[in-house]
Coordinates of C-alpha atoms in Angstrom, one line a residue:
M195 CA 29.4 -4.6 36.9
T196 CA 25.8 -4.1 37.5
I197 CA 23.7 -3.5 34.2
L198 CA 21.7 -0.2 34.4
S199 CA 17.6 -1.0 35.3
A200 CA 14.9 0.3 34.4
T201 CA 12.4 2.8 36.6
S202 CA 10.7 5.8 36.6
S203 CA 10.1 9.7 35.6
S204 CA 12.6 10.0 32.3
P205 CA 14.1 13.2 30.4
P206 CA 12.3 14.9 27.3
L207 CA 11.7 12.9 24.4
S208 CA 12.9 16.1 22.1
S209 CA 16.5 14.7 23.1
L210 CA 15.3 10.6 21.6
E211 CA 18.5 10.5 19.5
R212 CA 21.1 11.9 22.0
W213 CA 19.4 9.6 24.6
Q214 CA 19.8 6.9 23.0
I215 CA 23.9 7.4 22.0
R216 CA 24.0 8.1 25.2
F217 CA 22.3 5.3 27.1
F218 CA 23.5 2.4 24.5
T219 CA 27.6 3.8 25.6
I220 CA 27.2 3.2 28.5
W221 CA 25.0 0.4 29.2
G222 CA 27.3 -1.7 26.2
T223 CA 30.2 -0.7 27.7
Q224 CA 29.0 -2.0 31.0
A225 CA 27.5 -5.2 29.7
L226 CA 31.1 -5.8 28.1
S227 CA 33.0 -4.9 32.5
Q228 CA 30.5 -7.1 33.7
I229 CA 31.2 -10.2 31.4
G230 CA 34.5 -9.7 32.3
S231 CA 34.0 -9.4 36.3
S232 CA 31.7 -12.6 35.9
V233 CA 34.5 -14.1 34.2
V234 CA 37.0 -13.6 37.3
Q235 CA 34.6 -14.2 39.8
F236 CA 34.3 -17.9 38.3
A237 CA 38.0 -18.4 37.7
L238 CA 38.6 -17.3 41.5
V239 CA 36.1 -20.1 42.8
W240 CA 37.8 -22.5 40.5
W241 CA 41.0 -21.4 41.9
I242 CA 40.1 -21.5 45.8
T243 CA 38.5 -25.1 44.7
Q244 CA 41.9 -26.8 43.6
T245 CA 44.1 -24.4 45.7
V246 CA 42.5 -25.5 49.4
G247 CA 39.6 -27.8 48.2
S248 CA 37.2 -27.2 51.8
A249 CA 33.6 -26.3 52.3
T250 CA 34.3 -23.5 54.6
A251 CA 37.1 -21.6 51.6
L252 CA 34.4 -21.9 49.5
A253 CA 32.0 -20.6 52.1
I254 CA 34.0 -18.3 53.1
A255 CA 34.4 -16.7 49.8
S256 CA 30.7 -15.9 49.0
M257 CA 30.5 -14.8 52.6
M258 CA 33.0 -12.1 51.2
G259 CA 30.8 -11.4 48.1
L260 CA 27.5 -11.2 49.9
L261 CA 28.5 -9.1 53.5
P262 CA 28.9 -5.6 52.0
Q263 CA 25.5 -6.3 50.2
V264 CA 23.9 -7.0 53.3
L265 CA 25.5 -4.3 55.4
L266 CA 25.7 -1.3 53.1
G267 CA 22.8 -2.4 50.6
P268 CA 20.3 -1.0 52.4
F269 CA 22.2 2.3 52.9
A270 CA 23.7 3.1 49.9
G271 CA 20.5 3.8 47.8
A272 CA 19.9 6.8 50.2
L273 CA 23.5 7.7 49.9
V274 CA 24.1 7.8 46.3
D275 CA 20.8 9.5 45.7
R276 CA 22.5 12.5 47.9
W277 CA 25.8 12.5 46.5
N278 CA 26.9 12.6 42.7
R279 CA 25.8 9.5 40.6
K280 CA 28.7 10.1 38.2
R281 CA 31.6 10.2 40.5
V282 CA 30.3 7.2 42.4
M283 CA 30.7 5.1 39.7
L284 CA 33.6 6.2 38.2
A285 CA 35.3 6.2 41.8
A286 CA 33.5 2.6 42.6
D287 CA 34.8 1.0 39.3
T288 CA 38.2 2.8 39.3
I289 CA 38.9 0.9 43.1
S290 CA 37.7 -2.3 41.7
M291 CA 40.0 -2.0 38.8
M292 CA 42.7 -1.0 40.9
C293 CA 42.3 -3.7 43.3
V294 CA 42.4 -6.5 40.4
M295 CA 45.6 -5.2 38.5
V296 CA 47.2 -5.6 42.3
L297 CA 45.9 -8.8 42.3
A298 CA 47.2 -9.5 38.8
Y299 CA 50.0 -8.8 39.9
L300 CA 51.1 -10.8 42.9
F301 CA 49.5 -13.9 41.0
A302 CA 52.0 -13.2 37.8
T303 CA 54.5 -12.7 40.7
G304 CA 53.7 -16.3 42.5
Q305 CA 52.6 -14.1 45.9
A306 CA 49.3 -15.1 45.7
Q307 CA 47.5 -16.1 48.4
I308 CA 43.7 -17.0 49.2
W309 CA 43.0 -13.9 51.4
H310 CA 44.3 -11.3 49.0
A311 CA 41.2 -13.6 46.6
Y312 CA 38.8 -12.9 50.1
G313 CA 39.5 -9.2 49.8
L314 CA 39.2 -8.4 46.6
M315 CA 36.0 -10.0 46.3
F316 CA 35.4 -8.2 49.3
I317 CA 36.3 -4.7 48.2
R318 CA 34.5 -5.4 45.1
S319 CA 31.3 -6.6 46.8
C320 CA 31.6 -2.7 48.3
C321 CA 32.3 -1.2 45.2
G322 CA 28.9 -2.8 43.5
A323 CA 26.9 -1.9 46.2
F324 CA 27.3 1.9 45.5
Q325 CA 27.9 1.6 42.1
G326 CA 25.0 -0.9 41.7
N327 CA 22.4 1.5 43.3
A328 CA 23.3 4.6 41.6
L329 CA 23.6 2.9 38.0
H330 CA 20.1 1.4 38.8
A331 CA 18.5 5.3 39.9
S332 CA 20.4 6.5 37.1
T333 CA 18.3 4.9 34.1
A334 CA 14.9 7.3 34.7
L335 CA 17.5 10.0 34.1
L336 CA 19.1 8.7 30.9
V337 CA 15.9 7.0 29.1
P338 CA 12.5 8.3 28.0
E339 CA 9.7 6.8 29.8
T340 CA 8.3 4.9 26.8
H341 CA 11.5 3.0 26.6
L342 CA 11.9 2.1 29.7
A343 CA 10.0 -1.3 29.6
R344 CA 12.4 -2.2 26.5
I345 CA 15.5 -1.6 28.5
A346 CA 13.9 -3.5 31.5
G347 CA 13.3 -6.7 28.8
L348 CA 17.0 -5.8 27.2
N349 CA 18.4 -6.4 30.6
Q350 CA 17.2 -9.6 31.4
M351 CA 18.3 -11.4 28.2
L352 CA 21.0 -9.7 28.7
Q353 CA 21.3 -11.5 32.2
G354 CA 19.7 -14.7 30.9
G355 CA 22.5 -14.9 28.4
L356 CA 25.6 -14.0 31.2
G357 CA 24.4 -16.9 32.9
I358 CA 24.9 -19.3 30.2
L359 CA 27.8 -17.9 28.8
T360 CA 30.3 -16.2 31.2
P361 CA 31.1 -20.6 32.7
I362 CA 31.9 -21.8 29.0
I363 CA 33.9 -18.4 28.6
A364 CA 35.8 -19.1 31.8
A365 CA 36.0 -22.6 32.0
L366 CA 37.9 -21.8 28.3
L367 CA 40.2 -19.5 29.5
L368 CA 41.2 -21.4 32.8
V369 CA 42.4 -24.2 29.7
W370 CA 44.6 -21.4 27.4
L371 CA 45.3 -18.3 30.3
P372 CA 47.1 -17.9 33.6
L373 CA 44.9 -16.4 36.7
Q374 CA 46.8 -13.2 36.2
G375 CA 46.2 -13.4 32.2
I376 CA 42.6 -13.8 32.9
L377 CA 42.1 -10.8 35.6
M378 CA 43.9 -8.6 33.0
I379 CA 40.6 -9.1 30.9
D380 CA 38.5 -7.9 33.6
V381 CA 40.4 -5.0 33.7
I382 CA 40.3 -4.3 29.9
T383 CA 37.0 -4.7 30.0
A384 CA 36.5 -2.5 32.9
L385 CA 38.3 0.6 30.5
P386 CA 35.5 1.4 28.2
A387 CA 32.8 1.4 30.8
L388 CA 35.1 3.7 32.8
T389 CA 35.8 6.3 29.5
A390 CA 31.8 6.3 28.9
L391 CA 31.1 7.0 32.3
A392 CA 34.0 9.7 32.1
I393 CA 32.9 11.4 28.8
F394 CA 29.1 11.5 29.4
I395 CA 27.0 13.5 31.7
I396 CA 24.8 11.6 34.0
P397 CA 21.9 13.8 35.3
Q398 CA 21.3 14.6 38.8
P399 CA 18.2 13.7 40.3
V400 CA 16.3 17.0 42.1
R401 CA 17.8 16.8 45.2
D402 CA 15.9 16.7 48.9
T403 CA 16.2 19.0 51.1
S404 CA 14.6 17.8 54.0
D405 CA 17.5 18.2 56.9
Q406 CA 16.5 14.9 58.2
P407 CA 19.4 12.4 58.2
A408 CA 19.0 9.5 55.4
T409 CA 19.5 6.9 57.9
N410 CA 16.3 8.2 59.6
N411 CA 14.0 7.9 57.2
L412 CA 15.7 4.6 56.1
L413 CA 15.3 3.0 59.6
Q414 CA 12.0 4.9 59.6
D415 CA 10.5 2.9 56.7
M416 CA 12.0 0.0 57.9
R417 CA 10.2 0.0 60.6
E418 CA 6.6 0.8 59.0
G419 CA 7.7 -2.0 56.6
L420 CA 8.3 -4.3 60.1
T421 CA 5.1 -3.4 61.1
Y422 CA 3.0 -4.3 58.1
V423 CA 4.5 -7.5 57.5
L424 CA 3.8 -8.3 61.4
G425 CA -0.1 -7.4 61.0
W426 CA -0.6 -9.7 58.3
R427 CA -0.1 -13.3 59.5
G428 CA -0.2 -14.7 55.6
L429 CA 2.6 -12.3 54.6
L430 CA 4.8 -13.0 57.6
H431 CA 4.3 -17.3 57.1
I432 CA 5.4 -16.2 53.6
V433 CA 8.6 -14.2 55.1
L434 CA 9.3 -16.6 57.6
M435 CA 9.5 -19.5 54.7
A436 CA 11.5 -17.4 52.5
M437 CA 14.3 -16.7 55.2
L438 CA 14.7 -20.1 55.8
I439 CA 14.8 -21.0 52.0
N440 CA 17.6 -18.7 52.1
F441 CA 18.9 -20.6 55.0
L442 CA 18.9 -23.9 53.0
L443 CA 19.7 -22.9 49.7
T444 CA 22.4 -20.8 49.3
P445 CA 25.3 -23.2 50.5
T446 CA 23.9 -25.6 47.8
G447 CA 25.2 -22.7 44.7
A448 CA 28.2 -21.8 47.1
L449 CA 29.4 -25.6 47.4
M450 CA 28.5 -26.7 44.0
P451 CA 32.5 -26.4 42.2
L452 CA 33.5 -29.2 45.4
L453 CA 30.4 -31.2 44.9
V454 CA 31.7 -31.2 41.0
T455 CA 35.6 -31.8 42.3
R456 CA 35.1 -34.0 45.4
H457 CA 31.9 -36.1 44.5
F458 CA 31.9 -36.4 41.0
G459 CA 35.5 -35.9 40.3
G460 CA 34.8 -33.7 37.7
Q461 CA 36.9 -30.8 36.4
V462 CA 36.3 -26.8 35.7
A463 CA 34.1 -28.0 32.4
D464 CA 31.6 -29.8 34.3
L465 CA 30.7 -26.8 37.1
A466 CA 31.1 -25.1 33.4
K467 CA 27.9 -27.2 32.2
L468 CA 26.5 -27.4 35.5
E469 CA 26.2 -23.5 35.8
S470 CA 25.1 -23.1 32.1
A471 CA 22.2 -24.9 32.2
L472 CA 20.9 -23.3 35.5
G473 CA 21.2 -20.5 33.1
L474 CA 19.5 -21.5 30.4
F475 CA 16.8 -23.4 32.2
V476 CA 15.9 -19.8 33.9
I477 CA 15.0 -18.6 30.2
I478 CA 13.3 -21.8 29.8
G479 CA 11.4 -20.9 32.9
G480 CA 10.8 -17.6 32.3
L481 CA 9.6 -18.0 28.0
V482 CA 7.0 -20.8 30.3
L483 CA 5.7 -18.8 32.6
G484 CA 5.0 -15.4 30.6
A485 CA 3.2 -17.3 28.3
W486 CA 1.3 -19.7 30.9
G487 CA 1.2 -17.2 33.4
G488 CA 0.3 -19.8 36.4
F489 CA -2.9 -21.6 37.9
K490 CA -5.3 -20.1 36.9
H491 CA -7.4 -20.3 40.2
P492 CA -9.9 -17.7 40.7
K493 CA -8.8 -17.0 44.7
H494 CA -5.2 -19.5 44.9
G495 CA -3.6 -19.8 41.0
R496 CA -0.2 -17.1 41.9
I497 CA 0.0 -19.1 45.2
I498 CA -0.4 -22.9 44.1
T499 CA 1.6 -22.2 41.2
S500 CA 4.3 -21.2 43.6
M501 CA 4.3 -23.3 46.1
L502 CA 4.3 -26.6 43.8
G503 CA 7.8 -24.6 42.2
L504 CA 9.1 -24.7 45.5
V505 CA 8.3 -28.6 46.0
G506 CA 9.9 -28.6 41.9
L507 CA 12.7 -27.0 43.0
A508 CA 12.7 -29.1 46.3
A509 CA 13.0 -32.0 43.8
G510 CA 15.6 -30.6 41.9
V511 CA 17.6 -29.6 44.8
L512 CA 17.7 -33.3 46.1
L513 CA 18.0 -35.4 42.9
I514 CA 21.2 -33.7 42.8
G515 CA 22.1 -34.6 46.4
L516 CA 21.0 -38.4 45.6
A517 CA 23.1 -38.4 42.0
P518 CA 26.2 -41.2 43.0
A519 CA 29.0 -40.4 41.8
S520 CA 28.8 -42.1 38.8
A521 CA 26.3 -40.5 37.5
F522 CA 27.0 -36.5 36.7
W523 CA 23.8 -36.8 34.2
M524 CA 21.8 -36.5 37.6
A525 CA 22.9 -33.7 38.8
M526 CA 22.6 -32.2 35.3
V527 CA 19.2 -32.6 35.6
G528 CA 18.9 -31.8 38.8
I529 CA 19.5 -28.6 38.4
A530 CA 17.6 -27.9 35.0
I531 CA 15.0 -28.5 37.2
V532 CA 15.9 -26.0 39.6
G533 CA 16.3 -23.1 37.0
F534 CA 13.1 -24.0 36.0
M535 CA 11.2 -24.3 38.8
Q536 CA 12.9 -21.1 41.0
V537 CA 11.5 -19.5 38.0
M538 CA 8.2 -20.9 38.9
C539 CA 8.6 -20.2 42.6
N540 CA 9.5 -16.7 42.9
G541 CA 7.7 -14.9 39.9
P542 CA 4.3 -16.1 41.0
M543 CA 4.8 -14.7 44.5
G544 CA 6.7 -11.3 43.1
A545 CA 3.3 -11.0 41.3
I546 CA 1.2 -11.8 44.7
F547 CA 3.4 -9.2 46.6
Q548 CA 2.7 -6.3 43.6
A549 CA -1.0 -7.3 43.4
T550 CA -1.9 -7.2 47.0
I551 CA 0.8 -5.1 48.9
P552 CA -0.7 -1.1 48.8
N553 CA 2.1 0.9 46.4
H554 CA 3.1 3.2 48.9
M555 CA 4.6 0.3 51.4
Q556 CA 6.1 -1.4 48.5
G557 CA 9.5 -0.1 48.7
R558 CA 9.3 -0.6 52.2
V559 CA 7.6 -3.8 52.8
G560 CA 10.4 -4.9 50.0
S561 CA 13.3 -3.4 51.2
L562 CA 12.4 -5.5 54.8
V563 CA 12.1 -8.4 53.1
G564 CA 14.9 -8.0 51.2
S565 CA 17.4 -7.3 53.7
V566 CA 16.2 -9.8 56.6
C567 CA 16.2 -12.9 53.8
M568 CA 19.6 -11.6 52.5
L569 CA 20.8 -11.7 56.1
M570 CA 20.3 -15.8 56.4
A571 CA 22.7 -15.8 53.6
P572 CA 26.2 -15.0 55.2
I573 CA 25.0 -17.1 58.5
S574 CA 24.4 -19.9 56.8
L575 CA 27.0 -20.2 54.7
A576 CA 28.9 -20.0 58.4
V577 CA 27.4 -22.9 59.3
S578 CA 27.6 -25.1 55.8
G579 CA 31.2 -24.7 55.3
P580 CA 32.5 -26.7 58.8
L581 CA 29.2 -28.5 58.6
S582 CA 30.0 -30.1 55.1
D583 CA 33.8 -30.7 55.6
L584 CA 32.4 -32.8 58.5
I585 CA 29.5 -34.3 57.0
G586 CA 30.2 -34.5 53.3
I587 CA 28.3 -32.1 50.8
Q588 CA 25.6 -34.1 49.4
V589 CA 23.9 -34.1 52.9
W590 CA 23.3 -30.6 52.7
Y591 CA 21.8 -30.7 49.3
I592 CA 19.4 -34.1 50.9
A593 CA 18.5 -32.2 53.6
G594 CA 17.6 -28.7 52.1
G595 CA 15.4 -29.9 49.6
I596 CA 13.8 -32.0 52.2
A597 CA 13.2 -29.3 54.5
C598 CA 11.8 -26.8 51.3
I599 CA 9.1 -29.9 50.6
V600 CA 8.0 -29.2 54.6
L601 CA 8.1 -25.5 54.1
A602 CA 5.6 -25.8 50.8
A603 CA 3.5 -28.3 52.9
S604 CA 3.2 -26.1 55.7
A605 CA 2.3 -23.2 53.2
V606 CA -0.5 -25.4 52.2
L607 CA -1.8 -26.3 55.4
S608 CA -1.9 -22.4 56.2
P609 CA -5.7 -20.7 55.3
A610 CA -3.7 -17.4 55.4
V611 CA -1.3 -18.3 53.2
M612 CA -3.7 -19.3 51.3
N613 CA -5.9 -17.1 51.0
I614 CA -2.9 -14.2 51.2
E615 CA -4.6 -13.2 47.6
A616 CA -6.9 -11.4 49.0
G617 CA -5.2 -8.9 50.5
R618 CA -4.4 -8.0 54.3
E619 CA -8.2 -6.7 54.7
A620 CA -9.5 -10.1 53.6
A621 CA -6.9 -11.6 56.8
S622 CA -8.1 -9.3 59.2

């Protein structure tokens, strides 16, 4: 379940003590629920790996989690702005919890099949698309504006901690408990979150009285964002690169459990080590980038930092793909490089977008870029699963790493990309 995120306007400061009790009760119970959900996700992926043992099966599992986000994500935000957010969150959490209970029963009675796990992942992702948007949008109505930055930082710390601890917790529970027991942990951790949502009032925003349908508004925004991107060659190059990178690298995460078992002959503890190392070095990368800020070149500092980060990310992926079966430590080093360098790649690029795209266009451009990049993930999974079963998993890592280096070189050789920090007007 998604944790509350910081955005804009706020309730009055006169109710400071009351907002703290309300917000941190909701936030804390949602954090607990997210731990349970993340543990279940890890456990189900490992069960699929052990039961089926094919790249196609893991690719389908990842697609079940991604497709609802792709199909519903752009519309869910507009809809929750018009619906009662508290009811949306309660309904989404309740449906998700009931589905977990059904799957736990199927495992307990020996009736569980692979498609049951796929179905749970799909339904939970559908619920998450609405619940996540409702929680995100509600934060600014629950937290005074002066505290929003602190809440955002708290969320980042939580996400980093979950990335490190969840795989370890899940690996231990898989040794101690049957899968139905792990599923019931998700139910137990969801109950406090549902109780908090039921007890506390979630403020509603002032409704838009416009008669124009939400879908029309959304499509108009996406058209304007597309026109803006197409009119700026440097930004268009970056967006196309991001789409290709998503296509190339999404399967490297989805196929990781099978790489551990099939190539390295490892167990669930080895997968937990890789995922925890990734989370740890994402945090380290964030701390380093926050203190350093990237290269200080007056015209190209951020784009140089980002492209070197992409090359480093590609090197880490290549190292994982080239690691011999007897050298699991090489994969550990590679995943650490990936975690560190993805921050160096994504952080400066996000800063470029914020600095060069006008404020009134950032939402539209961001929505467009997010949608088209996310769309590449299920496509790549549909291709990579069967292909990896035919030619081997490591080939995808090697090809993806080499291709990302080529993409970084194409960006460095493009004046439109290297001058992107000057803005759209300078490029026209």
